[in-house]
Amino acid sequence: MNSKSYTYTSPGDIRSVAVIGTGSVGASWAALFLAHGLDVVAHDPGPDAEPRARRFIADAWPALVALGQAGTPQPPLARLRFVATAAEAARAADAVQENIPEKPELKARVLAEIDAAATPEKIILSSTGGITPSAMQASCANPERLVVLHPFNPSHLIPLVEVVGGKHTKPEVIEWAMAFARRLGKQPIRLNAEAKGHMTNRLQFALVREAVACLIEGIASAQDIDAAVRYGLGPRWTLMGSLLTLHLAGGNGGMQGILAHAGKAIEEWWTPMTQPQLTPQVQERLAMAAAEVSSGQPVEDWVHWRDEALVGLLDLQRNVERLAPHGSPNKEQETQDYGASAGR
């Protein structure tokens, strides 16, 4: 590990970002960076990567305008340029956002290229949804500046990002990532420990596991399983998380009240009764379920509907959050000195 100290550019002074990999996640990041006035230097070796990214950004732009993230009616695509290699992009930009597919060997190879090309004071952010940062740091000569900034699909709209440091990540790099995310209008959460899948995917796929179990056990139809989330859990979860929901379920007794009243039952409910395996039969059943819940309509139609609907939903969430008893959560001060020496 490199023991030298480096001065990192303040998140507010970043003017350009290298986007490595421009699939749906990378293109989403590129759209958001452009919306916040940043230049984007992109690299993706895939065929037609540049025209696909430009189409994605153009399609994403109206939602960013509607949410107040973008200040121009049309995307400034002149500020997006593609280059031939990841190294060239890393050299040209002030910070790097890596969005390589979740293939450890490929990611290790590209991260090594980025790390070798980017001067040590440039932060490397990774969008990985499940690989731990410590595992990725093994590819880097300067591992202290690598940190996970994990978004959620669609990345340009969903506010949440997870910030995860590895065993070599400097504390100020984690603080830098938190501040940079807030600059982009994101709602960052800091994970205090590494885990495969980080945290939010663990929460998400616990529900997916139970949905699949209910489907294969014949408890309800695919439509009704999804309806239970859309019309029951989802609206409430837009306002509060699982722990606050449980606290309020206890009435005036709060968390202690609900645990005293129903603790044993809750323990039974959260214990998985079935651990689904993705056998060919289960995969076939899930394909049938997908056709049912989507009414057989193309994925593209649902994606457009989802993204348009999210604008109104996120506006509503933002407005009602201001009325919460504590005010808006996680509004940490953004005036800290994130450009100080990494050896501090």
Coordinates of C-alpha atoms in Angstrom, one line a residue:
M1 CA 0.0 0.0 0.0
N2 CA 1.2 3.5 -0.8
S3 CA 1.9 5.3 2.5
K4 CA 2.3 8.8 1.0
S5 CA -0.2 11.6 1.7
Y6 CA -2.1 13.3 -1.0
T7 CA -4.3 16.4 -1.3
Y8 CA -7.7 15.5 -2.8
T9 CA -9.6 18.0 -4.9
S10 CA -12.6 19.3 -3.0
P11 CA -15.9 17.7 -4.3
G12 CA -17.1 21.2 -5.1
D13 CA -14.1 21.8 -7.3
I14 CA -14.5 18.7 -9.4
R15 CA -15.0 19.8 -13.0
S16 CA -14.8 16.5 -14.9
V17 CA -15.5 12.8 -14.3
A18 CA -14.2 9.8 -16.2
V19 CA -17.1 7.3 -16.7
I20 CA -15.6 3.8 -17.3
G21 CA -18.4 1.6 -18.7
T22 CA -21.5 3.2 -20.2
G23 CA -24.1 0.6 -19.8
S24 CA -27.3 1.6 -18.0
V25 CA -25.5 2.5 -14.8
G26 CA -22.6 4.3 -16.4
A27 CA -24.9 6.2 -18.8
S28 CA -27.1 7.2 -15.8
W29 CA -24.1 8.6 -14.0
A30 CA -23.0 10.4 -17.1
A31 CA -26.5 12.0 -17.4
L32 CA -26.4 13.1 -13.8
F33 CA -22.9 14.5 -14.0
L34 CA -23.8 16.5 -17.1
A35 CA -27.0 17.8 -15.3
H36 CA -24.8 19.1 -12.5
G37 CA -22.4 21.0 -14.8
L38 CA -19.6 18.4 -15.0
D39 CA -17.8 17.3 -18.1
V40 CA -17.7 13.6 -18.8
V41 CA -14.8 11.7 -20.4
A42 CA -16.2 8.2 -21.2
H43 CA -14.8 4.9 -22.2
D44 CA -16.6 1.7 -23.2
P45 CA -15.2 -0.8 -25.7
G46 CA -18.6 -2.2 -26.5
P47 CA -20.0 -1.8 -30.1
D48 CA -22.1 1.3 -30.5
A49 CA -21.4 2.4 -26.9
E50 CA -21.2 6.1 -27.7
P51 CA -24.5 6.4 -29.7
R52 CA -26.3 4.2 -27.1
A53 CA -25.0 6.4 -24.2
R54 CA -26.1 9.6 -26.0
R55 CA -29.6 8.2 -26.6
F56 CA -29.8 7.1 -23.0
I57 CA -28.9 10.6 -21.8
A58 CA -31.3 12.3 -24.2
D59 CA -34.1 10.0 -22.9
A60 CA -33.2 10.6 -19.3
W61 CA -32.9 14.4 -19.5
P62 CA -36.6 15.3 -19.3
A63 CA -36.9 13.6 -15.9
L64 CA -33.8 15.3 -14.6
V65 CA -35.2 18.7 -15.7
A66 CA -38.5 17.9 -14.0
L67 CA -36.8 17.1 -10.8
G68 CA -34.8 20.3 -10.9
Q69 CA -31.5 18.4 -11.3
A70 CA -30.8 19.8 -14.8
G71 CA -30.8 23.5 -15.6
T72 CA -31.0 23.3 -19.4
P73 CA -33.9 22.0 -21.5
Q74 CA -31.6 19.9 -23.7
P75 CA -28.6 17.8 -22.5
P76 CA -25.2 19.4 -23.2
L77 CA -23.9 16.5 -25.1
A78 CA -21.0 18.5 -26.4
R79 CA -19.5 18.1 -22.9
L80 CA -19.5 14.3 -23.3
R81 CA -16.6 12.8 -25.2
F82 CA -15.5 9.2 -25.6
V83 CA -11.9 8.1 -25.6
A84 CA -10.1 5.0 -26.7
T85 CA -9.0 3.6 -23.3
A86 CA -9.9 3.6 -19.6
A87 CA -6.4 4.9 -18.9
E88 CA -6.9 7.9 -21.2
A89 CA -10.2 8.8 -19.5
A90 CA -8.6 8.4 -16.1
R91 CA -5.8 10.8 -17.0
A92 CA -8.1 13.4 -18.5
A93 CA -10.7 13.8 -15.7
D94 CA -10.6 15.0 -12.1
A95 CA -12.2 11.9 -10.7
V96 CA -13.2 8.4 -11.9
Q97 CA -16.5 6.6 -11.8
E98 CA -16.0 2.9 -12.6
N99 CA -19.0 0.8 -13.9
I100 CA -17.5 -2.4 -15.2
P101 CA -19.7 -5.5 -15.2
E102 CA -19.6 -7.6 -12.0
K103 CA -16.9 -9.9 -13.2
P104 CA -14.0 -9.9 -10.7
E105 CA -11.2 -10.6 -13.1
L106 CA -12.4 -8.0 -15.6
K107 CA -12.9 -5.4 -12.9
A108 CA -9.5 -6.1 -11.4
R109 CA -7.8 -5.7 -14.8
V110 CA -9.6 -2.4 -15.6
L111 CA -9.1 -1.0 -12.1
A112 CA -5.4 -1.7 -12.3
E113 CA -5.3 0.2 -15.6
I114 CA -7.2 3.1 -14.1
D115 CA -5.1 3.2 -10.9
A116 CA -1.9 3.2 -12.9
A117 CA -3.1 6.1 -15.2
A118 CA -4.8 8.4 -12.6
T119 CA -2.5 10.5 -10.5
P120 CA -2.8 9.4 -6.8
E121 CA -4.9 12.4 -5.7
K122 CA -7.7 11.4 -8.0
I123 CA -10.6 9.6 -6.2
I124 CA -11.8 6.3 -7.8
L125 CA -15.5 5.5 -7.2
S126 CA -16.9 2.1 -8.0
S127 CA -20.5 1.4 -8.8
T128 CA -20.2 -2.3 -7.9
G129 CA -23.3 -3.8 -6.5
G130 CA -21.7 -6.7 -4.6
I131 CA -17.9 -6.9 -4.8
T132 CA -16.3 -5.7 -1.6
P133 CA -13.9 -2.7 -2.0
S134 CA -11.1 -4.5 -0.2
A135 CA -11.2 -7.2 -2.9
M136 CA -10.9 -4.5 -5.6
Q137 CA -8.2 -2.6 -3.8
A138 CA -5.9 -5.6 -4.3
S139 CA -5.5 -4.5 -7.9
C140 CA -4.4 -0.9 -7.0
A141 CA -1.1 0.6 -6.1
N142 CA -3.0 3.4 -4.4
P143 CA -5.9 1.6 -2.7
E144 CA -6.5 4.3 -0.2
R145 CA -8.4 6.4 -2.8
L146 CA -10.8 3.7 -3.9
V147 CA -14.3 3.7 -2.5
V148 CA -17.6 2.2 -3.5
L149 CA -20.4 4.6 -4.5
H150 CA -23.2 2.2 -5.3
P151 CA -26.3 3.6 -7.0
F152 CA -29.7 2.0 -7.6
N153 CA -31.6 1.7 -10.9
P154 CA -32.4 4.0 -12.5
S155 CA -29.3 5.6 -11.1
H156 CA -30.0 9.1 -12.4
L157 CA -33.3 9.3 -10.5
I158 CA -33.2 7.1 -7.3
P159 CA -31.6 9.3 -4.6
L160 CA -29.9 6.5 -2.6
V161 CA -26.2 5.6 -2.9
E162 CA -24.2 3.4 -0.6
V163 CA -20.7 4.6 0.3
V164 CA -18.5 1.7 1.3
G165 CA -14.8 1.9 2.2
G166 CA -12.3 -1.0 2.1
K167 CA -9.7 -1.8 4.6
H168 CA -7.3 0.6 2.9
T169 CA -9.7 3.4 2.2
K170 CA -8.8 6.6 3.9
P171 CA -11.5 8.1 6.2
E172 CA -11.4 11.4 4.3
V173 CA -12.0 9.5 1.0
I174 CA -15.2 8.2 2.5
E175 CA -16.1 11.7 3.6
W176 CA -15.2 12.9 0.1
A177 CA -17.6 10.4 -1.5
M178 CA -20.4 11.4 0.9
A179 CA -20.0 15.1 0.0
F180 CA -19.7 14.4 -3.7
A181 CA -22.9 12.4 -3.6
R182 CA -24.7 15.2 -1.9
R183 CA -23.4 17.6 -4.5
L184 CA -25.2 15.5 -7.1
G185 CA -28.5 15.6 -5.2
K186 CA -28.0 12.1 -3.9
Q187 CA -29.0 10.7 -0.4
P188 CA -25.8 8.9 0.6
I189 CA -25.6 6.3 3.4
R190 CA -22.4 5.2 5.0
L191 CA -21.8 1.5 5.5
N192 CA -19.6 0.7 8.5
A193 CA -18.6 -2.8 7.4
E194 CA -18.1 -4.6 4.1
A195 CA -20.4 -7.4 3.0
K196 CA -21.1 -9.1 -0.3
G197 CA -24.0 -7.3 -1.8
H198 CA -23.4 -4.4 0.6
M199 CA -26.6 -3.7 2.6
T200 CA -29.5 -2.5 0.5
N201 CA -29.3 -5.4 -1.9
R202 CA -29.5 -7.7 1.2
L203 CA -32.7 -5.9 2.3
Q204 CA -34.1 -6.0 -1.3
F205 CA -33.4 -9.6 -2.0
A206 CA -34.7 -10.8 1.4
L207 CA -38.1 -9.5 0.0
V208 CA -37.4 -11.0 -3.4
R209 CA -36.6 -14.4 -1.8
E210 CA -40.0 -14.3 0.1
A211 CA -41.8 -13.3 -3.1
V212 CA -40.4 -16.2 -5.0
A213 CA -41.1 -18.6 -2.1
C214 CA -44.7 -17.4 -2.0
L215 CA -45.0 -17.9 -5.7
I216 CA -43.6 -21.5 -5.8
E217 CA -45.6 -22.4 -2.7
G218 CA -48.8 -21.3 -4.4
I219 CA -49.7 -18.8 -1.7
A220 CA -50.9 -16.1 -4.2
S221 CA -50.7 -15.2 -7.8
A222 CA -47.8 -13.1 -9.2
Q223 CA -50.1 -10.1 -9.6
D224 CA -51.2 -10.3 -6.0
I225 CA -47.7 -10.8 -4.6
D226 CA -46.6 -7.6 -6.3
A227 CA -49.9 -5.9 -5.3
A228 CA -49.0 -6.6 -1.6
V229 CA -45.9 -4.5 -2.0
R230 CA -47.3 -1.8 -4.3
Y231 CA -50.5 -1.1 -2.3
G232 CA -49.4 -2.2 1.2
L233 CA -45.8 -2.0 2.0
G234 CA -44.6 0.4 -0.7
P235 CA -46.6 3.5 0.1
R236 CA -45.6 3.3 3.8
W237 CA -41.9 2.6 2.9
T238 CA -41.9 5.7 0.8
L239 CA -42.3 7.6 4.1
M240 CA -40.3 5.5 6.5
G241 CA -38.0 2.5 6.7
S242 CA -38.6 -0.9 8.3
L243 CA -37.3 0.0 11.8
L244 CA -39.4 3.2 12.1
T245 CA -42.4 1.2 10.8
L246 CA -41.9 -1.4 13.5
H247 CA -41.5 1.3 16.1
L248 CA -44.8 3.0 15.1
A249 CA -46.5 -0.4 15.1
G250 CA -46.2 -0.5 18.9
G251 CA -48.4 2.5 19.3
N252 CA -47.5 4.6 22.4
G253 CA -45.3 1.8 23.6
G254 CA -43.2 2.1 20.4
M255 CA -40.6 -0.5 19.7
Q256 CA -40.7 -2.0 23.2
G257 CA -44.5 -2.2 23.0
I258 CA -44.6 -4.1 19.7
L259 CA -41.8 -6.5 20.7
A260 CA -43.5 -7.3 24.0
H261 CA -46.9 -7.8 22.2
A262 CA -45.8 -9.7 19.1
G263 CA -42.1 -10.5 19.4
K264 CA -42.4 -14.2 19.3
A265 CA -44.7 -14.0 16.2
I266 CA -42.4 -11.6 14.5
E267 CA -39.5 -14.0 15.0
E268 CA -41.5 -16.7 13.4
W269 CA -42.6 -14.4 10.5
W270 CA -39.0 -13.4 9.6
T271 CA -37.6 -16.9 9.7
P272 CA -37.5 -18.1 6.1
M273 CA -39.8 -21.1 5.6
T274 CA -38.5 -21.8 2.1
Q275 CA -35.1 -21.1 0.6
P276 CA -35.9 -21.0 -3.1
Q277 CA -33.3 -22.4 -5.5
L278 CA -33.1 -21.2 -9.1
T279 CA -33.8 -24.6 -10.7
P280 CA -34.9 -24.7 -14.3
Q281 CA -38.5 -25.2 -13.1
V282 CA -38.4 -22.1 -10.8
Q283 CA -36.8 -20.0 -13.6
E284 CA -39.6 -21.1 -15.9
R285 CA -42.2 -20.1 -13.2
L286 CA -40.5 -16.7 -12.8
A287 CA -40.6 -16.1 -16.5
M288 CA -44.3 -16.8 -16.4
A289 CA -44.7 -14.5 -13.5
A290 CA -42.9 -11.7 -15.3
A291 CA -45.3 -12.0 -18.2
E292 CA -48.2 -11.9 -15.8
V293 CA -47.1 -8.8 -13.8
S294 CA -46.0 -6.9 -17.0
S295 CA -49.2 -7.8 -18.9
G296 CA -46.9 -9.0 -21.6
Q297 CA -45.9 -5.5 -22.5
P298 CA -42.3 -4.7 -23.6
V299 CA -39.8 -3.9 -20.9
E300 CA -39.0 -0.6 -22.7
D301 CA -42.6 0.6 -22.1
W302 CA -42.5 -0.3 -18.4
V303 CA -39.1 1.5 -18.1
H304 CA -40.5 4.7 -19.6
W305 CA -43.6 4.5 -17.4
R306 CA -41.5 3.9 -14.3
D307 CA -39.1 6.8 -14.9
E308 CA -41.9 9.2 -15.7
A309 CA -43.8 8.1 -12.6
L310 CA -40.8 8.3 -10.4
V311 CA -40.5 12.0 -11.0
G312 CA -43.9 12.7 -9.3
L313 CA -43.2 10.1 -6.6
L314 CA -39.8 11.6 -5.7
D315 CA -41.3 15.1 -5.6
L316 CA -44.0 13.9 -3.2
Q317 CA -41.4 12.1 -1.0
R318 CA -39.3 15.3 -0.9
N319 CA -42.3 17.5 0.1
V320 CA -43.7 15.2 2.8
E321 CA -40.2 14.7 4.2
R322 CA -40.0 18.4 5.1
L323 CA -43.0 17.9 7.4
A324 CA -41.5 14.9 9.3
P325 CA -41.0 15.6 13.1
H326 CA -37.2 15.6 12.7
G327 CA -37.1 17.5 9.3
S328 CA -35.2 16.1 6.4
P329 CA -32.8 13.2 7.5
N330 CA -29.1 12.9 7.0
K331 CA -28.5 16.6 6.1
E332 CA -24.9 16.6 7.2
Q333 CA -22.9 19.8 6.9
E334 CA -21.2 20.1 3.6
T335 CA -18.6 22.7 4.6
Q336 CA -16.0 20.3 5.9
D337 CA -12.5 20.5 4.4
Y338 CA -12.4 17.4 2.1
G339 CA -9.3 18.7 0.3
A340 CA -7.0 18.1 3.3
S341 CA -4.0 15.8 3.3
A342 CA -4.8 12.1 3.2
G343 CA -2.2 11.6 5.9
R344 CA -4.1 13.8 8.4

